[in-house]
């Protein structure tokens, strides 16, 4: 479904990013891991290339908060492939004080985390869409979250040190609206922009949390990272050609 498409996945070396890389390659596309962590990025590239027996995975070092880094990335990919078909905004930058409880969050940390994440997604989208406009086509998929849609169900974190960070609520809800803004702004440019909002993804979380979370879901509870692949491929493919400015939630009914 994605034959020869060049798909850039920011944060492609991370938990969900790796799965997106696999999804693209399985559909005969070329997956670009664009990540700030070059050691991990190169390792993931080598491991997945072996696992999937493919030469269709590339790595490029990218900091989504740096215009210069973005320009270099786009230049490098255009020279090498002469095309970029899609951008998946999936990186997860945060500072060392991220994810504190509400009353402990300092103004400076709130602002910095919004800048790194939502600001990073904005500047990345801006630089790639400049390129897409020149080429006459493009596709942006923003990875948000159910917590960009609904208020947190704080009860699921009872008896755990976890919380749902206030920065995350602002970042992810802002991203859903930024998606709609861009979908409208790009009118006539043949660039579509959509959001994919996952529910919680399994990653060795504590059992009481998993049980409480599951009670809010329809069947499975927390999802496996590969449960997101189908929706990503749909949004990348021609099957969603006229789906624009939308938010697709994949959460086993948690947010309903
Ligand atoms: N894990 C979940 O349960 C979950 C649920 C819903 C939504 N999400 C969203 O999915 C996306 C991916 O999350 P994840 O859990 O895979 O995160 P992760 O921490 O496993 O991976 C994030 C990747 O982003 C990279 N990164 C960090 N800062 C960067 C920067 N400035 N430039 C480029 N790359 C950078 C990291 O090196 C890392 O490889 C995020 O947008 C997250 O909010 C995750």
PDB file of C-alpha atoms and ligand atoms in Angstrom:
ATOM      1  CA  UNK A   1       0.000   0.000   0.000  1.00  0.00           C
ATOM      2  CA  UNK A   2       2.960   2.357   0.398  1.00  0.00           C
ATOM      3  CA  UNK A   3       5.199   1.191  -2.458  1.00  0.00           C
ATOM      4  CA  UNK A   4       8.299   3.426  -2.765  1.00  0.00           C
ATOM      5  CA  UNK A   5       6.876   6.086  -0.483  1.00  0.00           C
ATOM      6  CA  UNK A   6       9.464   7.829   1.663  1.00  0.00           C
ATOM      7  CA  UNK A   7       8.001   8.239   5.156  1.00  0.00           C
ATOM      8  CA  UNK A   8       9.854  10.207   7.837  1.00  0.00           C
ATOM      9  CA  UNK A   9       9.104   9.095  11.401  1.00  0.00           C
ATOM     10  CA  UNK A  10      10.354  11.492  14.070  1.00  0.00           C
ATOM     11  CA  UNK A  11      11.239   9.685  17.272  1.00  0.00           C
ATOM     12  CA  UNK A  12      11.414   6.573  15.075  1.00  0.00           C
ATOM     13  CA  UNK A  13      13.828   4.895  17.485  1.00  0.00           C
ATOM     14  CA  UNK A  14      11.313   4.913  20.369  1.00  0.00           C
ATOM     15  CA  UNK A  15       8.623   2.530  21.581  1.00  0.00           C
ATOM     16  CA  UNK A  16       5.876   3.418  19.102  1.00  0.00           C
ATOM     17  CA  UNK A  17       8.193   4.833  16.426  1.00  0.00           C
ATOM     18  CA  UNK A  18       9.845   1.439  15.878  1.00  0.00           C
ATOM     19  CA  UNK A  19       6.463  -0.111  15.225  1.00  0.00           C
ATOM     20  CA  UNK A  20       5.645   2.611  12.691  1.00  0.00           C
ATOM     21  CA  UNK A  21       8.945   1.898  10.926  1.00  0.00           C
ATOM     22  CA  UNK A  22       7.935  -1.759  10.651  1.00  0.00           C
ATOM     23  CA  UNK A  23       4.464  -0.837   9.372  1.00  0.00           C
ATOM     24  CA  UNK A  24       5.905   1.288   6.556  1.00  0.00           C
ATOM     25  CA  UNK A  25       8.423  -1.347   5.478  1.00  0.00           C
ATOM     26  CA  UNK A  26       5.811  -4.132   5.573  1.00  0.00           C
ATOM     27  CA  UNK A  27       3.816  -2.113   3.024  1.00  0.00           C
ATOM     28  CA  UNK A  28       6.906  -1.712   0.774  1.00  0.00           C
ATOM     29  CA  UNK A  29       7.607   1.875   1.745  1.00  0.00           C
ATOM     30  CA  UNK A  30      10.935   3.396   2.778  1.00  0.00           C
ATOM     31  CA  UNK A  31      11.004   4.277   6.481  1.00  0.00           C
ATOM     32  CA  UNK A  32      13.262   7.043   7.736  1.00  0.00           C
ATOM     33  CA  UNK A  33      14.065   6.956  11.448  1.00  0.00           C
ATOM     34  CA  UNK A  34      14.547  10.645  12.284  1.00  0.00           C
ATOM     35  CA  UNK A  35      15.672  10.733  15.904  1.00  0.00           C
ATOM     36  CA  UNK A  36      17.861  12.844  18.196  1.00  0.00           C
ATOM     37  CA  UNK A  37      19.459   9.701  19.637  1.00  0.00           C
ATOM     38  CA  UNK A  38      21.873   8.524  16.948  1.00  0.00           C
ATOM     39  CA  UNK A  39      23.244   5.540  18.885  1.00  0.00           C
ATOM     40  CA  UNK A  40      19.769   4.118  19.447  1.00  0.00           C
ATOM     41  CA  UNK A  41      18.597   5.180  15.977  1.00  0.00           C
ATOM     42  CA  UNK A  42      21.410   3.343  14.192  1.00  0.00           C
ATOM     43  CA  UNK A  43      20.939   0.292  16.409  1.00  0.00           C
ATOM     44  CA  UNK A  44      17.200   0.183  15.684  1.00  0.00           C
ATOM     45  CA  UNK A  45      17.901   0.627  11.969  1.00  0.00           C
ATOM     46  CA  UNK A  46      20.338  -2.323  11.982  1.00  0.00           C
ATOM     47  CA  UNK A  47      18.153  -4.572  14.148  1.00  0.00           C
ATOM     48  CA  UNK A  48      14.935  -3.963  12.194  1.00  0.00           C
ATOM     49  CA  UNK A  49      16.722  -4.255   8.837  1.00  0.00           C
ATOM     50  CA  UNK A  50      17.920  -7.706   9.889  1.00  0.00           C
ATOM     51  CA  UNK A  51      14.582  -8.742  11.397  1.00  0.00           C
ATOM     52  CA  UNK A  52      12.595  -7.692   8.321  1.00  0.00           C
ATOM     53  CA  UNK A  53      15.342  -8.573   5.823  1.00  0.00           C
ATOM     54  CA  UNK A  54      15.096  -5.162   4.148  1.00  0.00           C
ATOM     55  CA  UNK A  55      17.273  -2.322   2.916  1.00  0.00           C
ATOM     56  CA  UNK A  56      14.339   0.098   3.125  1.00  0.00           C
ATOM     57  CA  UNK A  57      15.164   1.581   6.531  1.00  0.00           C
ATOM     58  CA  UNK A  58      17.337   4.668   6.858  1.00  0.00           C
ATOM     59  CA  UNK A  59      18.454   6.746   9.837  1.00  0.00           C
ATOM     60  CA  UNK A  60      18.950  10.493   9.984  1.00  0.00           C
ATOM     61  CA  UNK A  61      19.875  12.402  13.123  1.00  0.00           C
ATOM     62  CA  UNK A  62      17.225  15.043  13.785  1.00  0.00           C
ATOM     63  CA  UNK A  63      16.331  17.463  16.559  1.00  0.00           C
ATOM     64  CA  UNK A  64      12.708  18.470  15.960  1.00  0.00           C
ATOM     65  CA  UNK A  65      13.261  21.732  17.869  1.00  0.00           C
ATOM     66  CA  UNK A  66      16.048  22.977  15.564  1.00  0.00           C
ATOM     67  CA  UNK A  67      15.273  24.658  12.256  1.00  0.00           C
ATOM     68  CA  UNK A  68      18.831  24.003  11.051  1.00  0.00           C
ATOM     69  CA  UNK A  69      18.587  20.313  11.885  1.00  0.00           C
ATOM     70  CA  UNK A  70      15.239  20.095  10.073  1.00  0.00           C
ATOM     71  CA  UNK A  71      16.612  21.853   6.988  1.00  0.00           C
ATOM     72  CA  UNK A  72      19.614  19.507   6.904  1.00  0.00           C
ATOM     73  CA  UNK A  73      17.364  16.468   7.260  1.00  0.00           C
ATOM     74  CA  UNK A  74      15.085  17.536   4.418  1.00  0.00           C
ATOM     75  CA  UNK A  75      18.052  18.414   2.182  1.00  0.00           C
ATOM     76  CA  UNK A  76      19.725  15.060   2.872  1.00  0.00           C
ATOM     77  CA  UNK A  77      16.573  13.067   2.120  1.00  0.00           C
ATOM     78  CA  UNK A  78      15.709  15.038  -0.996  1.00  0.00           C
ATOM     79  CA  UNK A  79      19.230  14.518  -2.383  1.00  0.00           C
ATOM     80  CA  UNK A  80      19.157  10.804  -1.606  1.00  0.00           C
ATOM     81  CA  UNK A  81      15.577   9.907  -2.595  1.00  0.00           C
ATOM     82  CA  UNK A  82      14.385  12.962  -4.552  1.00  0.00           C
ATOM     83  CA  UNK A  83      11.110  12.710  -2.671  1.00  0.00           C
ATOM     84  CA  UNK A  84       9.529  12.747   0.765  1.00  0.00           C
ATOM     85  CA  UNK A  85       5.918  11.567   0.831  1.00  0.00           C
ATOM     86  CA  UNK A  86       4.950  11.840   4.451  1.00  0.00           C
ATOM     87  CA  UNK A  87       5.946  13.084   7.885  1.00  0.00           C
ATOM     88  CA  UNK A  88       4.863  11.260  11.037  1.00  0.00           C
ATOM     89  CA  UNK A  89       5.285  13.635  13.995  1.00  0.00           C
ATOM     90  CA  UNK A  90       5.914  11.129  16.767  1.00  0.00           C
ATOM     91  CA  UNK A  91       8.971  12.305  18.770  1.00  0.00           C
ATOM     92  CA  UNK A  92       8.585  12.736  22.516  1.00  0.00           C
ATOM     93  CA  UNK A  93      10.955  15.412  23.830  1.00  0.00           C
ATOM     94  CA  UNK A  94      10.596  16.350  27.498  1.00  0.00           C
ATOM     95  CA  UNK A  95      12.868  17.961  30.103  1.00  0.00           C
ATOM     96  CA  UNK A  96      14.105  16.321  33.303  1.00  0.00           C
ATOM     97  CA  UNK A  97      11.253  17.698  35.417  1.00  0.00           C
ATOM     98  CA  UNK A  98       8.495  16.480  33.105  1.00  0.00           C
ATOM     99  CA  UNK A  99       5.553  14.504  34.551  1.00  0.00           C
ATOM    100  CA  UNK A 100       5.470  15.989  38.054  1.00  0.00           C
ATOM    101  CA  UNK A 101       2.159  16.217  39.844  1.00  0.00           C
ATOM    102  CA  UNK A 102       0.082  19.323  39.126  1.00  0.00           C
ATOM    103  CA  UNK A 103       0.984  21.347  42.246  1.00  0.00           C
ATOM    104  CA  UNK A 104       4.708  20.631  41.779  1.00  0.00           C
ATOM    105  CA  UNK A 105       5.026  21.889  38.193  1.00  0.00           C
ATOM    106  CA  UNK A 106       7.095  25.080  37.860  1.00  0.00           C
ATOM    107  CA  UNK A 107       6.146  27.700  35.289  1.00  0.00           C
ATOM    108  CA  UNK A 108       9.565  27.366  33.575  1.00  0.00           C
ATOM    109  CA  UNK A 109       9.155  23.612  33.170  1.00  0.00           C
ATOM    110  CA  UNK A 110       5.611  23.957  31.861  1.00  0.00           C
ATOM    111  CA  UNK A 111       6.750  26.444  29.231  1.00  0.00           C
ATOM    112  CA  UNK A 112       9.873  24.486  28.289  1.00  0.00           C
ATOM    113  CA  UNK A 113       7.989  21.225  27.813  1.00  0.00           C
ATOM    114  CA  UNK A 114       5.331  22.882  25.688  1.00  0.00           C
ATOM    115  CA  UNK A 115       8.056  24.501  23.613  1.00  0.00           C
ATOM    116  CA  UNK A 116       9.993  21.272  23.103  1.00  0.00           C
ATOM    117  CA  UNK A 117       7.000  19.153  22.201  1.00  0.00           C
ATOM    118  CA  UNK A 118       4.182  21.249  20.718  1.00  0.00           C
ATOM    119  CA  UNK A 119       6.688  23.859  19.502  1.00  0.00           C
ATOM    120  CA  UNK A 120       8.802  21.079  18.001  1.00  0.00           C
ATOM    121  CA  UNK A 121       5.805  19.538  16.217  1.00  0.00           C
ATOM    122  CA  UNK A 122       4.913  22.997  14.870  1.00  0.00           C
ATOM    123  CA  UNK A 123       8.367  23.818  13.521  1.00  0.00           C
ATOM    124  CA  UNK A 124       8.804  20.327  12.059  1.00  0.00           C
ATOM    125  CA  UNK A 125       5.433  20.587  10.298  1.00  0.00           C
ATOM    126  CA  UNK A 126       6.320  24.071   9.053  1.00  0.00           C
ATOM    127  CA  UNK A 127       9.646  23.025   7.514  1.00  0.00           C
ATOM    128  CA  UNK A 128       8.295  19.831   5.924  1.00  0.00           C
ATOM    129  CA  UNK A 129       5.178  21.525   4.575  1.00  0.00           C
ATOM    130  CA  UNK A 130       7.371  24.161   2.910  1.00  0.00           C
ATOM    131  CA  UNK A 131       9.037  21.290   1.073  1.00  0.00           C
ATOM    132  CA  UNK A 132       5.705  19.548   0.353  1.00  0.00           C
ATOM    133  CA  UNK A 133       4.297  22.771  -1.102  1.00  0.00           C
ATOM    134  CA  UNK A 134       7.195  23.001  -3.556  1.00  0.00           C
ATOM    135  CA  UNK A 135       6.758  19.362  -4.580  1.00  0.00           C
ATOM    136  CA  UNK A 136       2.985  19.643  -4.923  1.00  0.00           C
ATOM    137  CA  UNK A 137       2.047  16.862  -2.504  1.00  0.00           C
ATOM    138  CA  UNK A 138       2.473  15.831   1.108  1.00  0.00           C
ATOM    139  CA  UNK A 139       0.975  14.108   4.117  1.00  0.00           C
ATOM    140  CA  UNK A 140       1.429  14.863   7.820  1.00  0.00           C
ATOM    141  CA  UNK A 141       0.292  12.593  10.647  1.00  0.00           C
ATOM    142  CA  UNK A 142       0.464  14.016  14.161  1.00  0.00           C
ATOM    143  CA  UNK A 143       0.583  11.556  17.036  1.00  0.00           C
ATOM    144  CA  UNK A 144      -1.547  12.937  19.841  1.00  0.00           C
ATOM    145  CA  UNK A 145      -3.264  10.966  22.615  1.00  0.00           C
ATOM    146  CA  UNK A 146      -6.646  10.288  24.171  1.00  0.00           C
ATOM    147  CA  UNK A 147      -5.529  12.820  26.777  1.00  0.00           C
ATOM    148  CA  UNK A 148      -5.650  15.463  24.080  1.00  0.00           C
ATOM    149  CA  UNK A 149      -9.366  14.621  23.754  1.00  0.00           C
ATOM    150  CA  UNK A 150     -10.742  13.807  27.197  1.00  0.00           C
ATOM    151  CA  UNK A 151      -9.960  14.956  30.727  1.00  0.00           C
ATOM    152  CA  UNK A 152      -7.760  12.473  32.614  1.00  0.00           C
ATOM    153  CA  UNK A 153      -9.328   9.601  34.513  1.00  0.00           C
ATOM    154  CA  UNK A 154      -7.034  10.175  37.488  1.00  0.00           C
ATOM    155  CA  UNK A 155      -8.489   7.171  39.384  1.00  0.00           C
ATOM    156  CA  UNK A 156      -6.520   4.774  37.170  1.00  0.00           C
ATOM    157  CA  UNK A 157      -3.292   6.118  38.712  1.00  0.00           C
ATOM    158  CA  UNK A 158      -4.403   5.510  42.337  1.00  0.00           C
ATOM    159  CA  UNK A 159      -1.770   3.561  44.328  1.00  0.00           C
ATOM    160  CA  UNK A 160       0.925   4.237  41.715  1.00  0.00           C
ATOM    161  CA  UNK A 161       3.511   7.043  41.475  1.00  0.00           C
ATOM    162  CA  UNK A 162       2.200   7.849  37.988  1.00  0.00           C
ATOM    163  CA  UNK A 163       0.040  10.765  36.939  1.00  0.00           C
ATOM    164  CA  UNK A 164      -1.191  12.300  33.718  1.00  0.00           C
ATOM    165  CA  UNK A 165       1.032  15.363  33.324  1.00  0.00           C
ATOM    166  CA  UNK A 166      -0.661  18.726  32.911  1.00  0.00           C
ATOM    167  CA  UNK A 167       1.844  19.647  30.177  1.00  0.00           C
ATOM    168  CA  UNK A 168       0.700  16.588  28.222  1.00  0.00           C
ATOM    169  CA  UNK A 169      -2.939  17.736  28.304  1.00  0.00           C
ATOM    170  CA  UNK A 170      -1.980  21.130  26.891  1.00  0.00           C
ATOM    171  CA  UNK A 171       0.429  19.696  24.308  1.00  0.00           C
ATOM    172  CA  UNK A 172      -1.818  16.978  22.956  1.00  0.00           C
ATOM    173  CA  UNK A 173      -5.062  18.972  22.846  1.00  0.00           C
ATOM    174  CA  UNK A 174      -3.170  21.824  21.182  1.00  0.00           C
ATOM    175  CA  UNK A 175      -1.807  19.395  18.610  1.00  0.00           C
ATOM    176  CA  UNK A 176      -5.283  18.209  17.609  1.00  0.00           C
ATOM    177  CA  UNK A 177      -6.309  21.777  16.911  1.00  0.00           C
ATOM    178  CA  UNK A 178      -3.012  22.582  15.172  1.00  0.00           C
ATOM    179  CA  UNK A 179      -3.832  19.680  12.848  1.00  0.00           C
ATOM    180  CA  UNK A 180      -7.155  21.282  11.889  1.00  0.00           C
ATOM    181  CA  UNK A 181      -5.484  24.680  11.461  1.00  0.00           C
ATOM    182  CA  UNK A 182      -2.891  23.267   9.071  1.00  0.00           C
ATOM    183  CA  UNK A 183      -5.416  21.179   7.123  1.00  0.00           C
ATOM    184  CA  UNK A 184      -7.279  24.422   6.382  1.00  0.00           C
ATOM    185  CA  UNK A 185      -4.168  26.552   5.855  1.00  0.00           C
ATOM    186  CA  UNK A 186      -2.846  24.154   3.223  1.00  0.00           C
ATOM    187  CA  UNK A 187      -5.972  24.536   1.070  1.00  0.00           C
ATOM    188  CA  UNK A 188      -5.102  23.984  -2.571  1.00  0.00           C
ATOM    189  CA  UNK A 189      -1.591  22.685  -1.773  1.00  0.00           C
ATOM    190  CA  UNK A 190      -2.407  18.958  -1.843  1.00  0.00           C
ATOM    191  CA  UNK A 191      -1.045  18.482   1.678  1.00  0.00           C
ATOM    192  CA  UNK A 192      -3.289  16.582   4.065  1.00  0.00           C
ATOM    193  CA  UNK A 193      -2.885  16.618   7.842  1.00  0.00           C
ATOM    194  CA  UNK A 194      -4.493  14.241  10.341  1.00  0.00           C
ATOM    195  CA  UNK A 195      -4.079  13.166  13.951  1.00  0.00           C
ATOM    196  CA  UNK A 196      -3.791   9.648  15.348  1.00  0.00           C
ATOM    197  CA  UNK A 197      -4.626   9.544  19.071  1.00  0.00           C
ATOM    198  CA  UNK A 198      -3.632   6.323  20.819  1.00  0.00           C
ATOM    199  CA  UNK A 199      -4.783   5.143  24.194  1.00  0.00           C
ATOM    200  CA  UNK A 200      -2.229   3.763  26.668  1.00  0.00           C
ATOM    201  CA  UNK A 201       0.386   1.414  25.238  1.00  0.00           C
ATOM    202  CA  UNK A 202       1.714  -1.583  27.171  1.00  0.00           C
ATOM    203  CA  UNK A 203       5.243  -1.025  28.459  1.00  0.00           C
ATOM    204  CA  UNK A 204       5.688  -2.990  31.698  1.00  0.00           C
ATOM    205  CA  UNK A 205       3.331  -0.786  33.725  1.00  0.00           C
ATOM    206  CA  UNK A 206       2.325  -1.856  37.256  1.00  0.00           C
ATOM    207  CA  UNK A 207      -0.504  -4.397  37.585  1.00  0.00           C
ATOM    208  CA  UNK A 208      -2.928  -2.259  39.695  1.00  0.00           C
ATOM    209  CA  UNK A 209      -2.744   0.448  37.037  1.00  0.00           C
ATOM    210  CA  UNK A 210      -3.345  -2.031  34.181  1.00  0.00           C
ATOM    211  CA  UNK A 211      -6.391  -3.470  35.986  1.00  0.00           C
ATOM    212  CA  UNK A 212      -7.896  -0.050  36.747  1.00  0.00           C
ATOM    213  CA  UNK A 213      -7.268   1.067  33.163  1.00  0.00           C
ATOM    214  CA  UNK A 214      -8.885  -2.048  31.704  1.00  0.00           C
ATOM    215  CA  UNK A 215     -12.107  -1.412  33.613  1.00  0.00           C
ATOM    216  CA  UNK A 216     -12.575   1.699  31.452  1.00  0.00           C
ATOM    217  CA  UNK A 217     -12.121  -0.203  28.158  1.00  0.00           C
ATOM    218  CA  UNK A 218     -14.287  -2.421  25.970  1.00  0.00           C
ATOM    219  CA  UNK A 219     -12.220  -5.593  25.565  1.00  0.00           C
ATOM    220  CA  UNK A 220      -8.455  -5.500  25.825  1.00  0.00           C
ATOM    221  CA  UNK A 221      -7.426  -2.569  27.997  1.00  0.00           C
ATOM    222  CA  UNK A 222      -3.965  -1.153  27.357  1.00  0.00           C
ATOM    223  CA  UNK A 223      -2.987  -1.812  23.754  1.00  0.00           C
ATOM    224  CA  UNK A 224       0.099  -3.362  22.205  1.00  0.00           C
ATOM    225  CA  UNK A 225       2.178  -0.938  20.181  1.00  0.00           C
ATOM    226  CA  UNK A 226       1.421  -2.876  17.000  1.00  0.00           C
ATOM    227  CA  UNK A 227      -2.315  -2.252  17.496  1.00  0.00           C
ATOM    228  CA  UNK A 228      -1.692   1.207  15.998  1.00  0.00           C
ATOM    229  CA  UNK A 229      -0.174   0.012  12.737  1.00  0.00           C
ATOM    230  CA  UNK A 230      -3.384  -0.405  10.714  1.00  0.00           C
ATOM    231  CA  UNK A 231      -4.547   3.139  11.380  1.00  0.00           C
ATOM    232  CA  UNK A 232      -1.133   4.571  10.534  1.00  0.00           C
ATOM    233  CA  UNK A 233      -1.019   2.702   7.220  1.00  0.00           C
ATOM    234  CA  UNK A 234      -4.575   3.823   6.418  1.00  0.00           C
ATOM    235  CA  UNK A 235      -3.670   7.476   7.012  1.00  0.00           C
ATOM    236  CA  UNK A 236      -0.471   7.119   4.960  1.00  0.00           C
ATOM    237  CA  UNK A 237      -2.178   5.367   2.062  1.00  0.00           C
ATOM    238  CA  UNK A 238      -4.429   6.496  -0.740  1.00  0.00           C
ATOM    239  CA  UNK A 239      -7.370   4.842   1.025  1.00  0.00           C
ATOM    240  CA  UNK A 240      -7.631   7.990   3.165  1.00  0.00           C
ATOM    241  CA  UNK A 241      -7.065  10.392   0.286  1.00  0.00           C
ATOM    242  CA  UNK A 242      -9.813  12.821   1.279  1.00  0.00           C
ATOM    243  CA  UNK A 243      -9.622  12.337   5.022  1.00  0.00           C
ATOM    244  CA  UNK A 244      -8.264  15.679   6.163  1.00  0.00           C
ATOM    245  CA  UNK A 245      -8.031  17.538   9.480  1.00  0.00           C
ATOM    246  CA  UNK A 246      -9.416  14.520  11.379  1.00  0.00           C
ATOM    247  CA  UNK A 247      -8.473  12.807  14.609  1.00  0.00           C
ATOM    248  CA  UNK A 248      -8.664   9.004  14.718  1.00  0.00           C
ATOM    249  CA  UNK A 249      -8.732   7.586  18.249  1.00  0.00           C
ATOM    250  CA  UNK A 250      -7.419   4.044  18.803  1.00  0.00           C
ATOM    251  CA  UNK A 251      -8.084   3.209  22.450  1.00  0.00           C
ATOM    252  CA  UNK A 252     -10.370   0.162  22.865  1.00  0.00           C
ATOM    253  CA  UNK A 253     -13.158   2.488  23.923  1.00  0.00           C
ATOM    254  CA  UNK A 254     -11.330   4.064  26.893  1.00  0.00           C
ATOM    255  CA  UNK A 255     -12.373   7.599  25.947  1.00  0.00           C
ATOM    256  CA  UNK A 256     -16.032   6.801  25.242  1.00  0.00           C
TER     257      UNK A 256
HETATM  258  N1  LIG B   1       3.531   5.286  24.976  1.00  0.00           N
HETATM  259  C1  LIG B   1       2.213   5.577  25.111  1.00  0.00           C
HETATM  260  O1  LIG B   1       1.484   4.960  25.902  1.00  0.00           O
HETATM  261  C2  LIG B   1       1.593   6.659  24.266  1.00  0.00           C
HETATM  262  C3  LIG B   1       0.195   6.800  24.280  1.00  0.00           C
HETATM  263  C4  LIG B   1      -0.378   7.790  23.506  1.00  0.00           C
HETATM  264  C5  LIG B   1       0.410   8.605  22.724  1.00  0.00           C
HETATM  265  N2  LIG B   1       1.770   8.446  22.731  1.00  0.00           N
HETATM  266  C6  LIG B   1       2.555   9.345  21.871  1.00  0.00           C
HETATM  267  O2  LIG B   1       3.294   8.574  20.951  1.00  0.00           O
HETATM  268  C7  LIG B   1       4.505   9.268  20.600  1.00  0.00           C
HETATM  269  C8  LIG B   1       5.705   8.364  20.812  1.00  0.00           C
HETATM  270  O3  LIG B   1       5.756   7.998  22.176  1.00  0.00           O
HETATM  271  P1  LIG B   1       6.691   6.808  22.725  1.00  0.00           P
HETATM  272  O4  LIG B   1       5.992   6.249  23.912  1.00  0.00           O
HETATM  273  O5  LIG B   1       7.073   5.880  21.611  1.00  0.00           O
HETATM  274  O6  LIG B   1       7.972   7.635  23.231  1.00  0.00           O
HETATM  275  P2  LIG B   1       9.481   7.147  23.446  1.00  0.00           P
HETATM  276  O7  LIG B   1      10.028   7.982  24.553  1.00  0.00           O
HETATM  277  O8  LIG B   1       9.577   5.649  23.552  1.00  0.00           O
HETATM  278  O9  LIG B   1      10.206   7.569  22.083  1.00  0.00           O
HETATM  279  C9  LIG B   1      10.354   8.903  21.741  1.00  0.00           C
HETATM  280  C10 LIG B   1      11.532   9.068  20.776  1.00  0.00           C
HETATM  281  O10 LIG B   1      11.640  10.484  20.498  1.00  0.00           O
HETATM  282  C11 LIG B   1      13.030  10.801  20.435  1.00  0.00           C
HETATM  283  N3  LIG B   1      13.208  12.246  20.661  1.00  0.00           N
HETATM  284  C12 LIG B   1      13.154  12.915  21.852  1.00  0.00           C
HETATM  285  N4  LIG B   1      13.399  14.219  21.653  1.00  0.00           N
HETATM  286  C13 LIG B   1      13.600  14.394  20.312  1.00  0.00           C
HETATM  287  C14 LIG B   1      13.887  15.518  19.495  1.00  0.00           C
HETATM  288  N5  LIG B   1      14.037  16.757  20.016  1.00  0.00           N
HETATM  289  N6  LIG B   1      14.020  15.345  18.158  1.00  0.00           N
HETATM  290  C15 LIG B   1      13.876  14.095  17.618  1.00  0.00           C
HETATM  291  N7  LIG B   1      13.619  12.984  18.344  1.00  0.00           N
HETATM  292  C16 LIG B   1      13.477  13.134  19.675  1.00  0.00           C
HETATM  293  C17 LIG B   1      13.681   9.927  21.507  1.00  0.00           C
HETATM  294  O11 LIG B   1      15.072   9.785  21.273  1.00  0.00           O
HETATM  295  C18 LIG B   1      12.885   8.623  21.371  1.00  0.00           C
HETATM  296  O12 LIG B   1      13.524   7.726  20.472  1.00  0.00           O
HETATM  297  C19 LIG B   1       4.520  10.548  21.466  1.00  0.00           C
HETATM  298  O13 LIG B   1       3.945  11.597  20.732  1.00  0.00           O
HETATM  299  C20 LIG B   1       3.595  10.168  22.616  1.00  0.00           C
HETATM  300  O14 LIG B   1       3.023  11.288  23.234  1.00  0.00           O
HETATM  301  C21 LIG B   1       2.369   7.492  23.476  1.00  0.00           C
END
